[in-house]
Short mmCIF file of C-alpha atoms in Angstrom, two decimals:
data_model
loop_
_atom_site.label_atom_id
_atom_site.label_comp_id
_atom_site.label_asym_id
_atom_site.label_seq_id
_atom_site.Cartn_x
_atom_site.Cartn_y
_atom_site.Cartn_z
CA MET A 1 0.00 0.00 0.00
CA ALA A 2 1.19 3.51 -0.76
CA THR A 3 2.02 5.89 2.05
CA PHE A 4 2.86 9.57 2.45
CA ASP A 5 5.89 11.32 3.86
CA ASN A 6 6.05 13.84 6.67
CA ASN A 7 4.83 16.73 4.51
CA GLU A 8 1.90 14.63 3.32
CA SER A 9 2.97 15.77 -0.13
CA THR A 10 5.11 12.91 -1.36
CA LEU A 11 3.61 9.62 -2.41
CA PHE A 12 5.71 6.52 -2.41
CA ASN A 13 5.52 2.76 -2.06
CA THR A 14 7.77 -0.18 -2.34
CA SER A 15 6.97 -0.72 -6.00
CA ALA A 16 7.64 1.45 -9.01
CA PHE A 17 5.11 4.16 -8.23
CA TYR A 18 6.58 7.40 -6.85
CA CYS A 19 5.33 10.98 -6.74
CA LYS A 20 7.44 13.90 -5.64
CA PHE A 21 5.73 17.24 -5.06
CA GLN A 22 7.29 20.68 -5.14
CA GLU A 23 5.35 22.61 -2.51
CA ASP A 24 7.88 24.91 -0.94
CA PHE A 25 5.39 27.73 -1.49
CA LYS A 26 3.39 26.59 1.54
CA TYR A 27 6.29 27.47 3.84
CA ILE A 28 5.68 31.09 2.86
CA LEU A 29 1.96 31.11 2.09
CA LEU A 30 0.73 29.49 5.30
CA PRO A 31 2.90 31.39 7.83
CA VAL A 32 2.21 34.75 6.17
CA SER A 33 -1.53 34.20 5.76
CA TYR A 34 -1.92 32.76 9.26
CA ALA A 35 0.04 35.69 10.69
CA LEU A 36 -2.28 38.18 8.99
CA VAL A 37 -5.35 36.34 10.21
CA PHE A 38 -3.90 36.21 13.72
CA VAL A 39 -3.25 39.97 13.91
CA ILE A 40 -6.45 41.14 12.23
CA GLY A 41 -8.70 38.44 13.67
CA LEU A 42 -7.42 38.87 17.20
CA ALA A 43 -8.01 42.63 17.12
CA LEU A 44 -11.53 42.30 15.69
CA ASN A 45 -12.63 39.42 17.92
CA ALA A 46 -11.16 40.99 21.05
CA THR A 47 -13.14 44.16 20.30
CA ALA A 48 -16.30 42.14 19.70
CA LEU A 49 -15.84 40.23 22.96
CA TYR A 50 -15.25 43.48 24.85
CA VAL A 51 -18.46 44.99 23.47
CA ILE A 52 -20.52 41.86 24.14
CA VAL A 53 -19.24 41.23 27.66
CA PHE A 54 -18.77 44.75 29.02
CA ARG A 55 -21.06 46.97 26.93
CA THR A 56 -24.13 44.80 26.39
CA LYS A 57 -26.60 44.94 29.26
CA ARG A 58 -29.32 42.70 27.85
CA TRP A 59 -28.29 39.50 26.14
CA LYS A 60 -30.80 38.56 23.49
CA PRO A 61 -30.64 35.16 21.74
CA SER A 62 -28.67 36.68 18.87
CA THR A 63 -26.15 38.07 21.40
CA ILE A 64 -25.68 34.62 22.93
CA TYR A 65 -25.02 33.01 19.55
CA MET A 66 -22.67 35.80 18.57
CA PHE A 67 -20.74 35.47 21.84
CA ASN A 68 -20.23 31.74 21.23
CA LEU A 69 -19.22 32.38 17.62
CA THR A 70 -16.67 34.95 18.75
CA MET A 71 -15.31 32.52 21.35
CA CYS A 72 -14.86 29.89 18.62
CA ASP A 73 -12.97 32.36 16.44
CA THR A 74 -10.80 33.55 19.33
CA LEU A 75 -9.82 30.04 20.40
CA TYR A 76 -9.13 29.20 16.77
CA ILE A 77 -6.87 32.24 16.42
CA PHE A 78 -4.86 31.22 19.49
CA THR A 79 -3.80 28.01 17.70
CA LEU A 80 -2.30 29.93 14.77
CA PRO A 81 1.02 31.05 16.33
CA PHE A 82 2.04 27.42 16.82
CA LEU A 83 1.15 26.57 13.22
CA ILE A 84 2.93 29.70 11.99
CA TYR A 85 6.12 28.56 13.68
CA TYR A 86 5.64 24.98 12.46
CA TYR A 87 5.23 25.84 8.79
CA ALA A 88 7.82 28.62 8.85
CA ASP A 89 10.29 26.02 10.17
CA GLU A 90 9.33 23.74 7.25
CA ASN A 91 7.31 21.13 9.13
CA ASP A 92 9.55 20.72 12.15
CA TRP A 93 7.35 20.42 15.26
CA PRO A 94 9.28 21.57 18.36
CA PHE A 95 6.68 20.46 20.90
CA SER A 96 5.37 17.14 22.20
CA GLU A 97 2.87 14.81 20.53
CA PRO A 98 0.08 15.56 23.05
CA PHE A 99 0.45 19.27 22.26
CA CYS A 100 0.27 18.46 18.53
CA LYS A 101 -2.97 16.60 19.17
CA LEU A 102 -4.34 19.52 21.21
CA ILE A 103 -3.51 22.14 18.57
CA ARG A 104 -5.02 20.11 15.73
CA PHE A 105 -8.10 19.40 17.86
CA LEU A 106 -8.64 23.05 18.77
CA PHE A 107 -7.98 24.13 15.19
CA TYR A 108 -10.73 21.96 13.70
CA ALA A 109 -13.12 22.04 16.66
CA ASN A 110 -13.35 25.81 16.60
CA LEU A 111 -13.48 25.88 12.78
CA TYR A 112 -16.57 23.67 12.79
CA GLY A 113 -17.94 25.42 15.85
CA SER A 114 -17.93 28.64 13.83
CA ILE A 115 -19.85 26.93 11.04
CA LEU A 116 -22.52 25.60 13.40
CA PHE A 117 -22.98 28.90 15.24
CA LEU A 118 -23.29 30.74 11.91
CA CYS A 119 -26.02 28.23 11.12
CA CYS A 120 -27.72 28.97 14.47
CA ILE A 121 -27.60 32.71 13.81
CA SER A 122 -29.10 32.17 10.37
CA LEU A 123 -31.90 29.97 11.72
CA HIS A 124 -32.65 32.51 14.42
CA ARG A 125 -32.96 35.33 11.91
CA PHE A 126 -35.04 33.12 9.61
CA VAL A 127 -37.58 32.41 12.36
CA GLY A 128 -37.79 36.10 13.26
CA ILE A 129 -38.35 37.18 9.67
CA CYS A 130 -40.66 34.44 8.39
CA TYR A 131 -42.52 33.65 11.63
CA PRO A 132 -42.35 36.89 13.67
CA VAL A 133 -45.30 36.20 15.98
CA ARG A 134 -44.43 32.58 16.68
CA SER A 135 -40.81 33.51 17.27
CA LEU A 136 -41.90 35.27 20.47
CA HIS A 137 -42.65 31.83 21.89
CA TRP A 138 -40.10 29.74 19.98
CA VAL A 139 -37.04 31.89 20.68
CA SER A 140 -35.75 32.97 24.07
CA ALA A 141 -32.41 33.59 25.75
CA ARG A 142 -32.76 30.37 27.74
CA GLN A 143 -33.36 28.32 24.61
CA ALA A 144 -30.40 29.99 22.92
CA ARG A 145 -28.17 29.00 25.85
CA LEU A 146 -29.39 25.39 25.65
CA VAL A 147 -28.80 25.30 21.90
CA SER A 148 -25.30 26.72 22.41
CA VAL A 149 -24.47 24.02 24.95
CA ALA A 150 -25.75 21.39 22.52
CA VAL A 151 -23.60 22.82 19.72
CA TRP A 152 -20.47 22.74 21.87
CA ALA A 153 -21.22 19.17 22.92
CA CYS A 154 -21.71 18.15 19.29
CA VAL A 155 -18.46 19.80 18.22
CA LEU A 156 -16.41 18.26 21.03
CA PHE A 157 -17.87 14.81 20.38
CA CYS A 158 -17.39 14.92 16.60
CA GLN A 159 -13.86 16.30 16.83
CA ALA A 160 -12.68 14.01 19.63
CA PRO A 161 -11.28 11.46 17.12
CA VAL A 162 -8.77 14.12 16.02
CA LEU A 163 -7.03 13.50 19.33
CA TYR A 164 -6.52 9.91 18.20
CA PHE A 165 -5.64 10.51 14.56
CA SER A 166 -3.19 13.36 15.09
CA ARG A 167 0.33 11.98 15.42
CA THR A 168 3.92 13.07 15.36
CA ARG A 169 6.78 11.20 13.73
CA ASP A 170 10.51 11.78 13.48
CA VAL A 171 11.60 11.81 9.84
CA ASP A 172 15.05 12.83 8.63
CA GLY A 173 15.88 14.56 11.89
CA GLU A 174 12.60 16.51 12.00
CA ARG A 175 9.46 15.93 14.02
CA VAL A 176 6.30 16.08 11.95
CA CYS A 177 2.86 16.99 13.34
CA TYR A 178 0.44 15.43 10.86
CA ASP A 179 -2.43 17.57 9.65
CA THR A 180 -4.36 14.39 8.83
CA THR A 181 -2.87 11.30 10.46
CA SER A 182 -0.03 8.84 10.08
CA PRO A 183 0.02 7.01 6.71
CA GLU A 184 -1.12 3.67 8.11
CA LEU A 185 -4.29 5.25 9.56
CA PHE A 186 -5.21 7.33 6.52
CA ASP A 187 -7.97 4.98 5.27
CA ASP A 188 -9.79 5.22 8.59
CA PHE A 189 -9.19 8.96 8.74
CA LEU A 190 -10.72 9.39 5.27
CA VAL A 191 -13.98 7.81 6.45
CA TYR A 192 -14.02 9.99 9.57
CA SER A 193 -13.21 13.16 7.66
CA SER A 194 -15.94 12.48 5.09
CA VAL A 195 -18.57 11.98 7.78
CA VAL A 196 -17.52 15.16 9.58
CA SER A 197 -17.60 17.16 6.33
CA VAL A 198 -21.16 16.04 5.64
CA LEU A 199 -22.51 16.50 9.17
CA MET A 200 -20.68 19.69 10.13
CA PHE A 201 -20.37 21.50 6.81
CA ALA A 202 -22.62 20.18 4.04
CA LEU A 203 -25.78 19.95 6.16
CA PRO A 204 -25.35 23.38 7.86
CA PHE A 205 -24.57 24.88 4.46
CA MET A 206 -27.79 23.45 3.01
CA VAL A 207 -29.77 24.74 6.01
CA VAL A 208 -28.30 28.22 5.59
CA MET A 209 -29.05 28.29 1.86
CA VAL A 210 -32.66 27.19 2.38
CA CYS A 211 -33.21 29.70 5.19
CA TYR A 212 -31.79 32.56 3.18
CA GLY A 213 -33.79 31.64 0.11
CA LEU A 214 -37.02 31.76 2.14
CA MET A 215 -35.92 34.94 3.90
CA VAL A 216 -35.21 36.73 0.64
CA ARG A 217 -38.60 35.72 -0.72
CA LYS A 218 -40.26 37.02 2.45
CA LEU A 219 -38.34 40.30 2.47
CA LEU A 220 -39.25 40.95 -1.16
CA GLU A 221 -42.97 40.79 -0.43
CA PRO A 222 -44.46 44.30 -1.08
CA GLY A 223 -46.39 44.50 2.19
CA TRP A 224 -43.72 43.09 4.49
CA GLY A 225 -43.50 45.09 7.76
CA SER A 226 -46.01 47.76 6.66
CA GLU A 227 -48.93 48.83 8.78
CA GLY A 228 -51.33 51.73 8.65
CA GLY A 229 -51.49 54.86 10.83
CA ILE A 230 -48.84 56.59 12.88
CA GLU A 231 -47.94 53.47 14.83
CA GLY A 232 -47.83 51.61 11.56
CA ARG A 233 -45.34 54.09 10.13
CA GLU A 234 -43.22 53.81 13.27
CA GLY A 235 -43.37 50.03 13.15
CA GLY A 236 -42.61 50.13 9.45
CA LEU A 237 -39.42 52.10 10.18
CA ALA A 238 -38.35 49.48 12.69
CA ALA A 239 -39.16 46.76 10.17
CA HIS A 240 -37.06 48.57 7.58
CA ARG A 241 -34.08 48.62 9.94
CA SER A 242 -34.57 44.92 10.62
CA LYS A 243 -34.71 44.29 6.89
CA GLN A 244 -31.43 46.14 6.37
CA LYS A 245 -29.75 44.10 9.10
CA SER A 246 -31.09 40.89 7.59
CA VAL A 247 -29.73 41.76 4.16
CA LYS A 248 -26.29 42.57 5.62
CA MET A 249 -26.28 39.29 7.53
CA ILE A 250 -27.24 37.30 4.44
CA ILE A 251 -24.39 38.85 2.46
CA ILE A 252 -21.74 38.32 5.15
CA VAL A 253 -22.72 34.76 6.08
CA LEU A 254 -22.98 33.69 2.45
CA ALA A 255 -19.58 35.25 1.82
CA ALA A 256 -18.16 33.25 4.74
CA PHE A 257 -19.55 29.99 3.38
CA MET A 258 -18.91 30.59 -0.31
CA LEU A 259 -15.45 32.16 -0.02
CA CYS A 260 -14.05 30.56 3.14
CA PHE A 261 -15.60 27.19 3.86
CA LEU A 262 -16.76 25.87 0.48
CA PRO A 263 -13.41 26.07 -1.41
CA PHE A 264 -11.59 24.57 1.57
CA HIS A 265 -13.90 21.57 1.88
CA LEU A 266 -14.12 20.95 -1.87
CA THR A 267 -10.37 20.97 -2.43
CA ARG A 268 -9.71 18.95 0.72
CA SER A 269 -12.24 16.30 -0.33
CA LEU A 270 -10.71 16.10 -3.79
CA TYR A 271 -7.19 15.77 -2.41
CA TYR A 272 -8.16 13.09 0.11
CA SER A 273 -10.11 11.17 -2.55
CA PHE A 274 -7.30 11.30 -5.10
CA ARG A 275 -4.81 10.30 -2.45
CA TYR A 276 -6.91 7.26 -1.52
CA LEU A 277 -7.45 6.27 -5.15
CA ARG A 278 -3.75 6.57 -5.80
CA GLN A 279 -3.12 4.14 -2.96
CA VAL A 280 -5.67 1.65 -4.28
CA ASN A 281 -4.71 1.92 -7.95
CA PRO A 282 -1.72 4.15 -8.73
CA ALA A 283 -2.40 3.95 -12.46
CA GLN A 284 -5.83 5.54 -11.96
CA ILE A 285 -4.56 8.85 -10.56
CA SER A 286 -1.52 10.53 -12.08
CA CYS A 287 1.10 12.30 -10.02
CA SER A 288 0.30 15.61 -11.69
CA LEU A 289 -3.38 15.32 -10.80
CA LEU A 290 -2.58 14.41 -7.22
CA GLU A 291 -0.14 17.28 -6.93
CA ALA A 292 -2.64 19.75 -8.40
CA SER A 293 -5.27 18.72 -5.85
CA SER A 294 -2.73 19.00 -3.03
CA VAL A 295 -1.71 22.50 -4.13
CA ALA A 296 -5.35 23.60 -4.40
CA TYR A 297 -6.06 22.28 -0.92
CA LYS A 298 -3.16 24.16 0.62
CA VAL A 299 -4.01 27.38 -1.24
CA THR A 300 -7.56 27.33 0.17
CA ARG A 301 -6.46 26.80 3.76
CA PRO A 302 -5.96 30.55 4.35
CA PHE A 303 -9.49 31.19 3.06
CA ALA A 304 -10.92 28.97 5.81
CA SER A 305 -8.86 30.83 8.40
CA ALA A 306 -10.00 34.22 7.07
CA ASN A 307 -13.50 33.44 8.31
CA SER A 308 -12.41 34.43 11.81
CA CYS A 309 -11.96 37.96 10.46
CA LEU A 310 -15.37 38.03 8.76
CA ASP A 311 -17.45 36.99 11.77
CA PRO A 312 -16.77 40.14 13.86
CA ILE A 313 -17.79 42.20 10.83
CA LEU A 314 -21.10 40.31 10.94
CA TYR A 315 -21.57 41.49 14.52
CA PHE A 316 -20.65 45.13 13.94
CA LEU A 317 -22.61 45.55 10.69
CA ALA A 318 -25.64 43.37 11.30
CA GLY A 319 -25.76 43.39 15.11
CA GLN A 320 -28.61 45.33 16.61
CA ASP A 321 -26.75 47.51 19.10
CA ALA A 322 -23.09 46.82 18.42
CA ARG A 323 -22.02 50.29 17.34
CA SER A 324 -24.08 52.07 19.96
CA ASN A 325 -22.72 49.78 22.67
CA LEU A 326 -19.18 50.39 21.49
CA THR A 327 -19.48 54.18 21.59
CA LYS A 328 -21.83 54.20 24.61
CA LYS A 329 -24.00 56.75 22.86
CA LYS A 330 -27.68 56.51 23.51
CA LYS A 331 -30.00 57.42 20.72
CA SER A 332 -32.79 59.78 21.61
CA ALA A 333 -36.40 59.74 20.53
CA LEU A 334 -36.56 55.97 20.26
CA VAL A 335 -39.96 54.80 19.10
CA LYS A 336 -41.25 51.55 20.46
CA PRO A 337 -42.48 49.40 17.57
CA THR A 338 -45.70 47.47 17.72
CA GLY A 339 -47.05 44.22 16.37
CA VAL A 340 -44.92 42.30 13.92
CA SER A 341 -42.17 44.92 13.85
CA GLN A 342 -41.84 44.84 17.64
CA SER A 343 -41.29 41.11 17.60
CA LEU A 344 -38.55 41.56 15.01
CA THR A 345 -36.59 44.18 16.90
CA THR A 346 -36.91 42.56 20.33
CA GLN A 347 -36.06 39.04 19.24
CA LEU A 348 -33.49 39.69 16.49
#
């Protein structure tokens, strides 16, 4: 059976089949991109956490989901300095194997935690827009806390196998911290990775797309949020603000999925599949095809990391009181909305 070297970029076996990749670019691309994400993401997420924790008096369900999303991004960012050093030193891991397992676990656990909490935020907004009256009974801060606990439990359970698969190995005087697993466990890892990709990316992505499709259709209805009379005009203004926030959220979340998560998962799935097929039948997958898929996978890694910089923008642009909480300026002449519009502003 074919196996892979420490860089997971060279295919070899004991027979005549041998693939050598030239991927020195990753020793520049990954450290530089991760460093940028670390600096920018840490500043943005630290600001978001400060506003949520110290400047937000009333935690609505959306605040709870956003807090958990920001925590995922922050924990994810804290793993980057170790990976920056690792790749800058050309795959030479200076720490122990348990620490390698921990870093890989935190890296992927918080990546998928971000995906699931983005899905929760999208579902919450969907219920508020499409079922505004029922959302008063369906959505509450207590329920949001319970959902958040369930999401964390799901993420920890699904990512626990990473602690088993992640390994280190001494090769040519260097210690390698595998991004996937050791070569002899790759077949089992492929099955695990495929299941995780479906459950923690493909399904949430489908849910988000369906929710946003229904939300857009609802928001485009001519009479959405309009009522008669003075109170109706006031409620209509509140509904208009809610509509603007919903549109901003749709754009940012779709950008996160389409630009950050989708390319990463597509290229990773292709690379893993080609790598497996090459092991089973080397004549079926050429070295050039395998190398191209490996390069594409590594190029899209920074896109997945960049999501931690997009999520705080979601909070500051689409959050209800983010900017006012940050500046501590209270707006005067606030009009209390009624009816449908009131349910939107209080629950979203």
